Amino acid sequence: MTRPLKLITVFMLTLLTSSLLFTGCSRHPQPAKETMTSEASTPYQFPMTMYVKEEMPGFQKGASVTVLSLDGPLAITQEGEIPFANLEQQRSSFRLTIHSLDAATIRILNIKPKYDDGMWLSPGKYHIEVSKPGYQTYKKWIVIYNDKELNIKLNKSVFAANGSVTWQKKRDTFSSDGLVWYNLDSDEKMTWQTANEFCDNLSITTYGFNIKGFSLPNDSELLQLAKNRGAIEYQNAIYWSSTTDADHQSYAKYVNLNTSEHSWYKKHGKTYVICRHHVEYSRHLSVQQLASALIGKTTHRDTSLIPIENGLSDNERALNAFEMALFIKYGDPLVQNVVYDADKSRLVFELVSQNRTAEGKPLYRREITLEVGKNEVQRMQKQLMDPAFEPIVEFEIINGQLNFVGI
């Protein structure tokens, strides 16, 4: 009886132990692993530069801050504490500021939000527009990848001009090679000193503009004028230049504009005077573009072409600018290659500009046909071929576009 009792006791102890172990496992689970948030486990290395995403007290949007360490959700910086979630390693938006004339309207055409000075934009391309009544609208695509500040100056608009303008040859004033020339009456001669003073004080009004800033031309400019223009109005006309003999200060150079002869002459002697004004403009501008630039000229500009505005409407000032642009860019209108077509009873000729390209081609060229009766042919042909003939060419301006009307 003793052995069976021992086996029963062992079985009971084993069953009890298993029950205790099972009960212990269900009541005491193993603790979960904790996520480390200490500085040792962060992927960032401090100190590091980061950028503020949204403005908050003490921190401006887009400003850079130096993060020294983390304290839970807060970043410790030299400027104070800030939520780490409000920082980014690279800026995601930038400021755009556009300066222009007062009352100008500024728009960004390819986004819905209205423009505001210093507005925040994501990196990318933006189509900006700056407009103001009476001025040409400015449009341009820009790329934003950092803070951008633009200064935009609008040009006064002449493209709304409507009316008629003329292009004509004048005896005393003409343009050539980017210069405006004023030819003093041939009967009046001056000493070299008086000629300089006369040009310095010269002020003329033509095509609705007041022109100042004349000076005596140098010998190279006079020789180029003779080459460009051929014979001037006066036969054997000898003109003063500003060029002085370096070894003999009492002598200055003269130039004969008909023969291109040039030599030295005593300054106290008297001869003819022609003055020149340098017009600063790009030779690539069209007449319309040049007119637009001229209408915006003011007294503080380098070029002293001052539009006369008193009592004139915007349209009248714009038409004056077109006439001045024709005068400056094209020079005088000339007639060449006059041919009589007897079969059709008409005169055919070319209307060209005095001013030419670097290759020698007229800047303006147009073939003109005139119906002429037989009894008028010789008279009109002689008039057209006369070097002293001063044609007057009429253009019509419709919405700023130049259209030939007649001669």
mmCIF file of C-alpha atoms in Angstrom:
data_model
loop_
_atom_site.group_PDB
_atom_site.id
_atom_site.type_symbol
_atom_site.label_atom_id
_atom_site.label_comp_id
_atom_site.label_asym_id
_atom_site.label_seq_id
_atom_site.Cartn_x
_atom_site.Cartn_y
_atom_site.Cartn_z
ATOM 1 C CA MET A 1 0.000 0.000 0.000
ATOM 2 C CA THR A 2 2.910 2.321 0.569
ATOM 3 C CA ARG A 3 4.135 2.493 -3.151
ATOM 4 C CA PRO A 4 0.788 3.369 -4.770
ATOM 5 C CA LEU A 5 0.316 6.207 -2.305
ATOM 6 C CA LYS A 6 3.739 7.605 -3.280
ATOM 7 C CA LEU A 7 2.849 7.576 -6.975
ATOM 8 C CA ILE A 8 -0.404 9.384 -6.304
ATOM 9 C CA THR A 9 1.418 12.040 -4.290
ATOM 10 C CA VAL A 10 3.957 12.667 -7.091
ATOM 11 C CA PHE A 11 1.154 12.952 -9.676
ATOM 12 C CA MET A 12 -0.713 15.496 -7.542
ATOM 13 C CA LEU A 13 2.415 17.607 -7.001
ATOM 14 C CA THR A 14 3.139 17.624 -10.751
ATOM 15 C CA LEU A 15 -0.412 18.685 -11.590
ATOM 16 C CA LEU A 16 -0.295 21.456 -8.968
ATOM 17 C CA THR A 17 3.028 22.792 -10.271
ATOM 18 C CA SER A 18 1.734 22.888 -13.857
ATOM 19 C CA SER A 19 -1.339 24.778 -12.729
ATOM 20 C CA LEU A 20 0.740 27.343 -10.846
ATOM 21 C CA LEU A 21 3.050 27.893 -13.826
ATOM 22 C CA PHE A 22 0.120 28.371 -16.211
ATOM 23 C CA THR A 23 -1.597 30.756 -13.813
ATOM 24 C CA GLY A 24 1.629 32.807 -13.403
ATOM 25 C CA CYS A 25 2.089 33.230 -17.178
ATOM 26 C CA SER A 26 -1.438 34.576 -17.685
ATOM 27 C CA ARG A 27 -1.326 37.070 -14.795
ATOM 28 C CA HIS A 28 2.220 38.458 -15.294
ATOM 29 C CA PRO A 29 2.938 39.173 -19.047
ATOM 30 C CA GLN A 30 6.448 40.261 -20.008
ATOM 31 C CA PRO A 31 6.837 44.073 -20.247
ATOM 32 C CA ALA A 32 6.831 45.578 -23.822
ATOM 33 C CA LYS A 33 10.026 47.179 -25.146
ATOM 34 C CA GLU A 34 10.148 50.980 -24.653
ATOM 35 C CA THR A 35 10.815 53.347 -27.647
ATOM 36 C CA MET A 36 13.971 55.342 -26.995
ATOM 37 C CA THR A 37 13.574 59.092 -27.437
ATOM 38 C CA SER A 38 16.810 60.183 -25.875
ATOM 39 C CA GLU A 39 19.363 62.286 -27.769
ATOM 40 C CA ALA A 40 21.456 59.184 -28.220
ATOM 41 C CA SER A 41 18.747 57.527 -30.358
ATOM 42 C CA THR A 42 17.584 60.569 -32.487
ATOM 43 C CA PRO A 43 18.583 60.610 -36.185
ATOM 44 C CA TYR A 44 19.517 64.321 -35.892
ATOM 45 C CA GLN A 45 22.922 65.631 -34.957
ATOM 46 C CA PHE A 46 22.986 68.784 -32.864
ATOM 47 C CA PRO A 47 23.580 71.632 -33.167
ATOM 48 C CA MET A 48 21.828 71.872 -36.559
ATOM 49 C CA THR A 49 20.212 74.616 -38.658
ATOM 50 C CA MET A 50 16.490 74.318 -39.366
ATOM 51 C CA TYR A 51 13.765 76.666 -40.676
ATOM 52 C CA VAL A 52 10.489 77.853 -39.156
ATOM 53 C CA LYS A 53 7.459 76.599 -41.101
ATOM 54 C CA GLU A 54 4.778 78.849 -39.589
ATOM 55 C CA GLU A 55 5.137 82.125 -37.696
ATOM 56 C CA MET A 56 4.687 82.079 -33.930
ATOM 57 C CA PRO A 57 5.676 84.403 -31.056
ATOM 58 C CA GLY A 58 9.417 84.977 -31.159
ATOM 59 C CA PHE A 59 9.870 83.160 -34.473
ATOM 60 C CA GLN A 60 9.314 84.467 -38.013
ATOM 61 C CA LYS A 61 8.220 82.202 -40.838
ATOM 62 C CA GLY A 62 11.168 81.128 -42.970
ATOM 63 C CA ALA A 63 13.730 82.239 -40.398
ATOM 64 C CA SER A 64 16.681 79.953 -39.719
ATOM 65 C CA VAL A 65 17.263 78.743 -36.158
ATOM 66 C CA THR A 66 20.009 76.701 -34.551
ATOM 67 C CA VAL A 67 18.575 73.679 -32.726
ATOM 68 C CA LEU A 68 20.777 72.737 -29.774
ATOM 69 C CA SER A 69 18.807 69.734 -28.459
ATOM 70 C CA LEU A 70 15.363 68.180 -28.069
ATOM 71 C CA ASP A 71 13.182 68.095 -24.968
ATOM 72 C CA GLY A 72 10.309 65.810 -25.889
ATOM 73 C CA PRO A 73 8.273 67.556 -28.596
ATOM 74 C CA LEU A 74 10.149 70.830 -28.124
ATOM 75 C CA ALA A 75 13.306 71.995 -29.865
ATOM 76 C CA ILE A 76 15.718 73.969 -27.717
ATOM 77 C CA THR A 77 17.192 76.851 -29.750
ATOM 78 C CA GLN A 78 19.244 79.935 -29.026
ATOM 79 C CA GLU A 79 16.049 81.991 -29.514
ATOM 80 C CA GLY A 80 13.985 79.829 -27.146
ATOM 81 C CA GLU A 81 11.754 76.762 -27.311
ATOM 82 C CA ILE A 82 9.667 75.936 -30.372
ATOM 83 C CA PRO A 83 7.640 72.834 -31.315
ATOM 84 C CA PHE A 84 9.925 70.587 -33.281
ATOM 85 C CA ALA A 85 7.013 69.868 -35.661
ATOM 86 C CA ASN A 86 7.134 73.571 -36.718
ATOM 87 C CA LEU A 87 10.659 73.178 -38.077
ATOM 88 C CA GLU A 88 11.926 71.818 -41.402
ATOM 89 C CA GLN A 89 15.397 70.992 -42.651
ATOM 90 C CA GLN A 90 14.835 72.738 -45.996
ATOM 91 C CA ARG A 91 12.529 75.697 -46.672
ATOM 92 C CA SER A 92 9.318 74.768 -48.446
ATOM 93 C CA SER A 93 8.101 78.324 -49.264
ATOM 94 C CA PHE A 94 9.621 81.682 -50.171
ATOM 95 C CA ARG A 95 8.585 85.336 -50.157
ATOM 96 C CA LEU A 96 7.831 87.397 -53.290
ATOM 97 C CA THR A 97 7.804 91.200 -53.163
ATOM 98 C CA ILE A 98 7.188 93.371 -56.244
ATOM 99 C CA HIS A 99 7.785 97.139 -56.214
ATOM 100 C CA SER A 100 6.204 99.276 -58.954
ATOM 101 C CA LEU A 101 4.466 102.606 -59.529
ATOM 102 C CA ASP A 102 1.813 103.810 -57.125
ATOM 103 C CA ALA A 103 -1.654 102.470 -57.954
ATOM 104 C CA ALA A 104 -0.215 99.765 -60.218
ATOM 105 C CA THR A 105 -2.152 96.492 -60.151
ATOM 106 C CA ILE A 106 -0.050 93.382 -59.559
ATOM 107 C CA ARG A 107 -1.368 89.894 -60.300
ATOM 108 C CA ILE A 108 -0.010 86.364 -60.469
ATOM 109 C CA LEU A 109 -1.877 84.876 -63.384
ATOM 110 C CA ASN A 110 -1.370 81.143 -62.858
ATOM 111 C CA ILE A 111 -2.561 80.866 -59.237
ATOM 112 C CA LYS A 112 -5.839 81.739 -57.471
ATOM 113 C CA PRO A 113 -4.545 83.664 -54.406
ATOM 114 C CA LYS A 114 -4.322 87.421 -54.900
ATOM 115 C CA TYR A 115 -0.882 89.003 -54.827
ATOM 116 C CA ASP A 116 0.165 90.587 -51.557
ATOM 117 C CA ASP A 117 3.523 92.169 -50.755
ATOM 118 C CA GLY A 118 5.814 89.554 -49.245
ATOM 119 C CA MET A 119 3.408 86.704 -49.986
ATOM 120 C CA TRP A 120 4.658 83.143 -49.469
ATOM 121 C CA LEU A 121 4.914 80.846 -52.467
ATOM 122 C CA SER A 122 6.044 77.287 -53.019
ATOM 123 C CA PRO A 123 9.009 76.766 -55.359
ATOM 124 C CA GLY A 124 7.962 76.888 -59.006
ATOM 125 C CA LYS A 125 7.162 79.099 -62.023
ATOM 126 C CA TYR A 126 4.827 82.088 -61.694
ATOM 127 C CA HIS A 127 3.389 84.396 -64.370
ATOM 128 C CA ILE A 128 3.355 87.942 -63.006
ATOM 129 C CA GLU A 129 1.508 90.926 -64.475
ATOM 130 C CA VAL A 130 1.936 94.593 -63.513
ATOM 131 C CA SER A 131 -0.494 97.075 -65.080
ATOM 132 C CA LYS A 132 -1.599 100.681 -64.767
ATOM 133 C CA PRO A 133 -3.850 102.838 -66.992
ATOM 134 C CA GLY A 134 -1.764 104.828 -69.464
ATOM 135 C CA TYR A 135 1.215 102.466 -69.165
ATOM 136 C CA GLN A 136 2.338 99.363 -71.006
ATOM 137 C CA THR A 137 1.421 96.170 -69.155
ATOM 138 C CA TYR A 138 4.407 94.165 -67.914
ATOM 139 C CA LYS A 139 4.177 90.370 -68.078
ATOM 140 C CA LYS A 140 6.908 87.889 -67.277
ATOM 141 C CA TRP A 141 7.404 84.312 -66.072
ATOM 142 C CA ILE A 142 9.644 84.075 -63.016
ATOM 143 C CA VAL A 143 11.030 81.107 -61.107
ATOM 144 C CA ILE A 144 10.826 81.051 -57.302
ATOM 145 C CA TYR A 145 13.477 79.043 -55.493
ATOM 146 C CA ASN A 146 14.475 81.635 -52.903
ATOM 147 C CA ASP A 147 13.145 84.935 -51.544
ATOM 148 C CA LYS A 148 12.687 87.309 -54.521
ATOM 149 C CA GLU A 149 12.280 91.094 -54.616
ATOM 150 C CA LEU A 150 11.552 92.785 -57.978
ATOM 151 C CA ASN A 151 11.574 96.467 -58.980
ATOM 152 C CA ILE A 152 9.471 96.964 -62.113
ATOM 153 C CA LYS A 153 9.209 100.306 -63.938
ATOM 154 C CA LEU A 154 6.344 100.602 -66.392
ATOM 155 C CA ASN A 155 6.747 102.530 -69.657
ATOM 156 C CA LYS A 156 4.074 104.988 -70.646
ATOM 157 C CA SER A 157 1.833 103.495 -73.278
ATOM 158 C CA VAL A 158 1.612 104.960 -76.778
ATOM 159 C CA PHE A 159 0.059 101.917 -78.369
ATOM 160 C CA ALA A 160 -3.458 103.219 -77.860
ATOM 161 C CA ALA A 161 -2.644 106.235 -80.080
ATOM 162 C CA ASN A 162 -4.949 106.973 -82.982
ATOM 163 C CA GLY A 163 -4.541 109.688 -85.613
ATOM 164 C CA SER A 164 -2.213 110.913 -88.361
ATOM 165 C CA VAL A 165 1.485 111.765 -88.228
ATOM 166 C CA THR A 166 3.970 113.035 -90.821
ATOM 167 C CA TRP A 167 7.571 112.184 -91.634
ATOM 168 C CA GLN A 168 9.297 115.013 -93.435
ATOM 169 C CA LYS A 169 12.575 116.646 -94.285
ATOM 170 C CA LYS A 170 13.518 119.840 -92.468
ATOM 171 C CA ARG A 171 16.225 122.285 -93.458
ATOM 172 C CA ASP A 172 17.742 123.048 -90.089
ATOM 173 C CA THR A 173 17.195 119.866 -88.049
ATOM 174 C CA PHE A 174 17.898 116.261 -89.000
ATOM 175 C CA SER A 175 19.071 112.986 -87.475
ATOM 176 C CA SER A 176 21.938 110.770 -88.566
ATOM 177 C CA ASP A 177 23.800 107.872 -86.977
ATOM 178 C CA GLY A 178 22.062 108.205 -83.620
ATOM 179 C CA LEU A 179 22.641 111.955 -83.427
ATOM 180 C CA VAL A 180 20.231 114.870 -83.732
ATOM 181 C CA TRP A 181 21.819 117.716 -85.681
ATOM 182 C CA TYR A 182 20.990 121.415 -85.769
ATOM 183 C CA ASN A 183 22.420 123.350 -88.715
ATOM 184 C CA LEU A 184 22.778 127.078 -88.037
ATOM 185 C CA ASP A 185 21.869 129.482 -90.834
ATOM 186 C CA SER A 186 24.691 129.558 -93.406
ATOM 187 C CA ASP A 187 25.107 133.322 -93.341
ATOM 188 C CA GLU A 188 26.207 133.355 -89.701
ATOM 189 C CA LYS A 189 29.800 132.400 -88.809
ATOM 190 C CA MET A 190 31.393 132.190 -85.367
ATOM 191 C CA THR A 191 34.730 131.849 -83.648
ATOM 192 C CA TRP A 192 35.508 128.456 -82.134
ATOM 193 C CA GLN A 193 34.799 129.634 -78.566
ATOM 194 C CA THR A 194 31.514 131.277 -79.550
ATOM 195 C CA ALA A 195 30.498 128.139 -81.461
ATOM 196 C CA ASN A 196 31.034 126.001 -78.349
ATOM 197 C CA GLU A 197 28.982 128.356 -76.212
ATOM 198 C CA PHE A 198 26.212 128.488 -78.815
ATOM 199 C CA CYS A 199 25.854 124.677 -78.918
ATOM 200 C CA ASP A 200 26.017 124.353 -75.138
ATOM 201 C CA ASN A 201 23.131 126.811 -74.726
ATOM 202 C CA LEU A 202 21.092 125.563 -77.679
ATOM 203 C CA SER A 203 17.507 124.465 -77.024
ATOM 204 C CA ILE A 204 15.089 123.663 -79.834
ATOM 205 C CA THR A 205 11.506 122.462 -80.027
ATOM 206 C CA THR A 206 10.413 120.037 -82.730
ATOM 207 C CA TYR A 207 7.753 117.324 -83.062
ATOM 208 C CA GLY A 208 6.336 118.272 -79.661
ATOM 209 C CA PHE A 209 9.651 117.779 -77.849
ATOM 210 C CA ASN A 210 12.123 120.183 -76.337
ATOM 211 C CA ILE A 211 15.715 119.125 -77.076
ATOM 212 C CA LYS A 212 18.644 120.285 -74.953
ATOM 213 C CA GLY A 213 22.166 119.024 -74.354
ATOM 214 C CA PHE A 214 23.761 119.946 -77.680
ATOM 215 C CA SER A 215 27.515 120.248 -78.166
ATOM 216 C CA LEU A 216 30.021 120.927 -80.923
ATOM 217 C CA PRO A 217 30.762 117.656 -82.793
ATOM 218 C CA ASN A 218 34.282 116.266 -83.032
ATOM 219 C CA ASP A 219 36.018 115.815 -86.375
ATOM 220 C CA SER A 220 35.214 112.077 -86.582
ATOM 221 C CA GLU A 221 31.493 112.751 -86.152
ATOM 222 C CA LEU A 222 31.566 115.400 -88.869
ATOM 223 C CA LEU A 223 33.419 113.106 -91.272
ATOM 224 C CA GLN A 224 30.892 110.340 -90.583
ATOM 225 C CA LEU A 225 28.081 112.818 -91.200
ATOM 226 C CA ALA A 226 29.586 113.739 -94.569
ATOM 227 C CA LYS A 227 29.820 110.044 -95.449
ATOM 228 C CA ASN A 228 26.267 109.232 -94.330
ATOM 229 C CA ARG A 229 24.513 112.241 -95.706
ATOM 230 C CA GLY A 230 26.458 113.438 -98.736
ATOM 231 C CA ALA A 231 26.320 117.090 -99.680
ATOM 232 C CA ILE A 232 24.756 119.356 -97.077
ATOM 233 C CA GLU A 233 22.558 122.280 -98.055
ATOM 234 C CA TYR A 234 25.421 124.752 -98.425
ATOM 235 C CA GLN A 235 28.130 124.477 -101.046
ATOM 236 C CA ASN A 236 31.721 124.312 -99.722
ATOM 237 C CA ALA A 237 30.414 124.560 -96.147
ATOM 238 C CA ILE A 238 33.263 124.402 -93.622
ATOM 239 C CA TYR A 239 32.246 123.642 -90.039
ATOM 240 C CA TRP A 240 33.995 123.851 -86.694
ATOM 241 C CA SER A 241 34.726 120.646 -84.779
ATOM 242 C CA SER A 242 35.451 120.342 -81.067
ATOM 243 C CA THR A 243 38.798 118.668 -81.823
ATOM 244 C CA THR A 244 41.750 120.762 -80.627
ATOM 245 C CA ASP A 245 45.374 120.472 -81.702
ATOM 246 C CA ALA A 246 47.174 118.979 -78.674
ATOM 247 C CA ASP A 247 50.446 120.740 -79.617
ATOM 248 C CA HIS A 248 48.876 124.039 -80.601
ATOM 249 C CA GLN A 249 45.917 124.811 -78.342
ATOM 250 C CA SER A 250 44.996 127.895 -80.364
ATOM 251 C CA TYR A 251 44.029 125.666 -83.309
ATOM 252 C CA ALA A 252 40.950 123.469 -83.808
ATOM 253 C CA LYS A 253 39.998 121.225 -86.701
ATOM 254 C CA TYR A 254 37.463 122.141 -89.345
ATOM 255 C CA VAL A 255 35.667 119.765 -91.743
ATOM 256 C CA ASN A 256 34.229 120.466 -95.167
ATOM 257 C CA LEU A 257 30.982 118.478 -95.248
ATOM 258 C CA ASN A 258 30.826 118.428 -99.032
ATOM 259 C CA THR A 259 34.386 117.324 -99.796
ATOM 260 C CA SER A 260 35.375 115.719 -96.425
ATOM 261 C CA GLU A 261 38.463 117.932 -96.446
ATOM 262 C CA HIS A 262 39.679 118.615 -92.898
ATOM 263 C CA SER A 263 42.525 120.590 -91.402
ATOM 264 C CA TRP A 264 43.472 123.013 -88.616
ATOM 265 C CA TYR A 265 42.219 126.564 -88.272
ATOM 266 C CA LYS A 266 42.927 129.307 -85.728
ATOM 267 C CA LYS A 267 40.229 129.416 -83.085
ATOM 268 C CA HIS A 268 39.771 133.173 -83.364
ATOM 269 C CA GLY A 269 38.792 132.719 -87.016
ATOM 270 C CA LYS A 270 35.135 132.408 -88.005
ATOM 271 C CA THR A 271 33.334 129.634 -89.859
ATOM 272 C CA TYR A 272 30.003 127.801 -89.929
ATOM 273 C CA VAL A 273 28.468 126.014 -86.949
ATOM 274 C CA ILE A 274 26.533 122.781 -86.686
ATOM 275 C CA CYS A 275 25.580 121.285 -83.292
ATOM 276 C CA ARG A 276 24.778 117.716 -82.366
ATOM 277 C CA HIS A 277 22.832 115.935 -79.616
ATOM 278 C CA HIS A 278 23.403 112.265 -78.797
ATOM 279 C CA VAL A 279 20.175 110.254 -78.484
ATOM 280 C CA GLU A 280 20.627 107.176 -76.320
ATOM 281 C CA TYR A 281 18.429 104.358 -77.603
ATOM 282 C CA SER A 282 18.776 100.812 -78.881
ATOM 283 C CA ARG A 283 19.026 100.701 -82.688
ATOM 284 C CA HIS A 284 17.013 97.472 -82.608
ATOM 285 C CA LEU A 285 13.851 99.230 -81.403
ATOM 286 C CA SER A 286 10.982 99.551 -83.852
ATOM 287 C CA VAL A 287 9.344 102.946 -84.402
ATOM 288 C CA GLN A 288 6.517 101.883 -82.065
ATOM 289 C CA GLN A 289 8.946 100.769 -79.354
ATOM 290 C CA LEU A 290 11.035 103.924 -79.685
ATOM 291 C CA ALA A 291 7.904 106.082 -79.461
ATOM 292 C CA SER A 292 6.948 104.265 -76.279
ATOM 293 C CA ALA A 293 10.389 104.897 -74.799
ATOM 294 C CA LEU A 294 10.352 108.590 -75.773
ATOM 295 C CA ILE A 295 6.964 109.306 -74.219
ATOM 296 C CA GLY A 296 8.378 108.156 -70.879
ATOM 297 C CA LYS A 297 11.379 110.494 -70.934
ATOM 298 C CA THR A 298 11.688 112.976 -68.062
ATOM 299 C CA THR A 299 14.154 115.705 -67.226
ATOM 300 C CA HIS A 300 16.325 113.449 -65.064
ATOM 301 C CA ARG A 301 17.041 111.007 -67.904
ATOM 302 C CA ASP A 302 20.376 110.931 -69.714
ATOM 303 C CA THR A 303 18.716 111.936 -72.981
ATOM 304 C CA SER A 304 17.404 115.499 -72.896
ATOM 305 C CA LEU A 305 14.362 114.969 -75.105
ATOM 306 C CA ILE A 306 11.563 116.393 -73.004
ATOM 307 C CA PRO A 307 7.979 115.801 -74.204
ATOM 308 C CA ILE A 308 5.844 118.940 -74.091
ATOM 309 C CA GLU A 309 2.787 117.962 -72.069
ATOM 310 C CA ASN A 310 1.043 121.201 -71.119
ATOM 311 C CA GLY A 311 -2.482 121.241 -72.474
ATOM 312 C CA LEU A 312 -2.037 118.035 -74.526
ATOM 313 C CA SER A 313 -4.056 114.869 -74.222
ATOM 314 C CA ASP A 314 -2.393 111.489 -73.802
ATOM 315 C CA ASN A 315 -3.230 110.699 -77.425
ATOM 316 C CA GLU A 316 -1.654 113.941 -78.693
ATOM 317 C CA ARG A 317 1.523 113.296 -76.728
ATOM 318 C CA ALA A 318 1.638 109.761 -78.126
ATOM 319 C CA LEU A 319 1.313 111.033 -81.711
ATOM 320 C CA ASN A 320 4.147 113.503 -81.089
ATOM 321 C CA ALA A 321 6.274 110.619 -79.848
ATOM 322 C CA PHE A 322 5.583 108.707 -83.070
ATOM 323 C CA GLU A 323 6.726 111.672 -85.176
ATOM 324 C CA MET A 324 9.877 112.076 -83.102
ATOM 325 C CA ALA A 325 10.550 108.329 -83.391
ATOM 326 C CA LEU A 326 10.234 108.519 -87.194
ATOM 327 C CA PHE A 327 12.617 111.481 -87.218
ATOM 328 C CA ILE A 328 15.246 109.842 -84.982
ATOM 329 C CA LYS A 329 15.166 106.330 -86.402
ATOM 330 C CA TYR A 330 14.704 106.998 -90.115
ATOM 331 C CA GLY A 331 16.274 110.437 -90.597
ATOM 332 C CA ASP A 332 14.921 112.236 -93.675
ATOM 333 C CA PRO A 333 12.575 110.684 -96.252
ATOM 334 C CA LEU A 334 14.264 110.408 -99.649
ATOM 335 C CA VAL A 335 13.038 109.631 -103.159
ATOM 336 C CA GLN A 336 15.170 107.556 -105.522
ATOM 337 C CA ASN A 337 14.980 105.478 -108.709
ATOM 338 C CA VAL A 338 12.216 107.506 -110.341
ATOM 339 C CA VAL A 339 10.911 105.760 -113.495
ATOM 340 C CA TYR A 340 8.060 106.730 -115.824
ATOM 341 C CA ASP A 341 5.916 103.871 -117.059
ATOM 342 C CA ALA A 342 4.517 105.305 -120.290
ATOM 343 C CA ASP A 343 2.286 102.305 -121.001
ATOM 344 C CA LYS A 344 0.390 102.811 -117.781
ATOM 345 C CA SER A 345 0.894 106.580 -117.471
ATOM 346 C CA ARG A 346 2.391 106.403 -114.031
ATOM 347 C CA LEU A 347 5.521 107.320 -112.119
ATOM 348 C CA VAL A 348 7.190 104.606 -110.045
ATOM 349 C CA PHE A 349 9.824 105.448 -107.440
ATOM 350 C CA GLU A 350 11.241 104.270 -104.126
ATOM 351 C CA LEU A 351 10.649 106.049 -100.847
ATOM 352 C CA VAL A 352 13.602 105.269 -98.546
ATOM 353 C CA SER A 353 15.075 106.511 -95.277
ATOM 354 C CA GLN A 354 18.226 108.610 -95.054
ATOM 355 C CA ASN A 355 19.428 106.475 -92.130
ATOM 356 C CA ARG A 356 20.709 103.031 -93.006
ATOM 357 C CA THR A 357 21.740 99.741 -91.453
ATOM 358 C CA ALA A 358 25.354 98.762 -90.815
ATOM 359 C CA GLU A 359 25.214 96.972 -94.185
ATOM 360 C CA GLY A 360 24.184 100.194 -95.946
ATOM 361 C CA LYS A 361 20.528 99.276 -96.550
ATOM 362 C CA PRO A 362 17.800 101.875 -95.897
ATOM 363 C CA LEU A 363 15.946 101.306 -92.641
ATOM 364 C CA TYR A 364 12.720 102.092 -94.497
ATOM 365 C CA ARG A 365 11.954 101.231 -98.142
ATOM 366 C CA ARG A 366 8.673 101.340 -100.043
ATOM 367 C CA GLU A 367 7.796 101.389 -103.740
ATOM 368 C CA ILE A 368 5.337 104.160 -104.623
ATOM 369 C CA THR A 369 3.170 104.390 -107.737
ATOM 370 C CA LEU A 370 1.589 107.680 -108.849
ATOM 371 C CA GLU A 371 -0.948 107.972 -111.626
ATOM 372 C CA VAL A 372 0.194 110.956 -113.726
ATOM 373 C CA GLY A 373 -1.222 112.590 -116.812
ATOM 374 C CA LYS A 374 1.129 112.977 -119.774
ATOM 375 C CA ASN A 375 1.174 116.750 -119.491
ATOM 376 C CA GLU A 376 2.328 116.490 -115.848
ATOM 377 C CA VAL A 377 4.990 113.781 -116.205
ATOM 378 C CA GLN A 378 8.034 115.941 -116.865
ATOM 379 C CA ARG A 379 7.225 118.445 -114.146
ATOM 380 C CA MET A 380 6.597 115.831 -111.481
ATOM 381 C CA GLN A 381 9.542 113.679 -112.491
ATOM 382 C CA LYS A 382 11.847 116.698 -112.308
ATOM 383 C CA GLN A 383 10.466 117.624 -108.889
ATOM 384 C CA LEU A 384 10.885 114.115 -107.466
ATOM 385 C CA MET A 385 14.474 113.863 -108.709
ATOM 386 C CA ASP A 386 15.496 117.297 -107.384
ATOM 387 C CA PRO A 387 17.956 116.816 -104.422
ATOM 388 C CA ALA A 388 16.303 119.788 -102.725
ATOM 389 C CA PHE A 389 12.856 118.138 -102.885
ATOM 390 C CA GLU A 390 11.393 117.839 -99.385
ATOM 391 C CA PRO A 391 8.768 115.081 -99.357
ATOM 392 C CA ILE A 392 6.135 114.928 -96.649
ATOM 393 C CA VAL A 393 5.028 111.366 -95.877
ATOM 394 C CA GLU A 394 1.763 110.740 -94.063
ATOM 395 C CA PHE A 395 1.105 107.774 -91.808
ATOM 396 C CA GLU A 396 -2.043 106.773 -89.970
ATOM 397 C CA ILE A 397 -1.791 105.413 -86.433
ATOM 398 C CA ILE A 398 -4.531 102.928 -85.597
ATOM 399 C CA ASN A 399 -4.287 101.376 -82.122
ATOM 400 C CA GLY A 400 -0.583 102.111 -82.129
ATOM 401 C CA GLN A 401 0.116 100.514 -85.511
ATOM 402 C CA LEU A 402 1.922 102.568 -88.175
ATOM 403 C CA ASN A 403 0.220 102.467 -91.614
ATOM 404 C CA PHE A 404 1.467 104.255 -94.753
ATOM 405 C CA VAL A 405 -1.102 106.630 -96.271
ATOM 406 C CA GLY A 406 0.692 108.611 -98.971
ATOM 407 C CA ILE A 407 3.365 111.121 -99.963
#
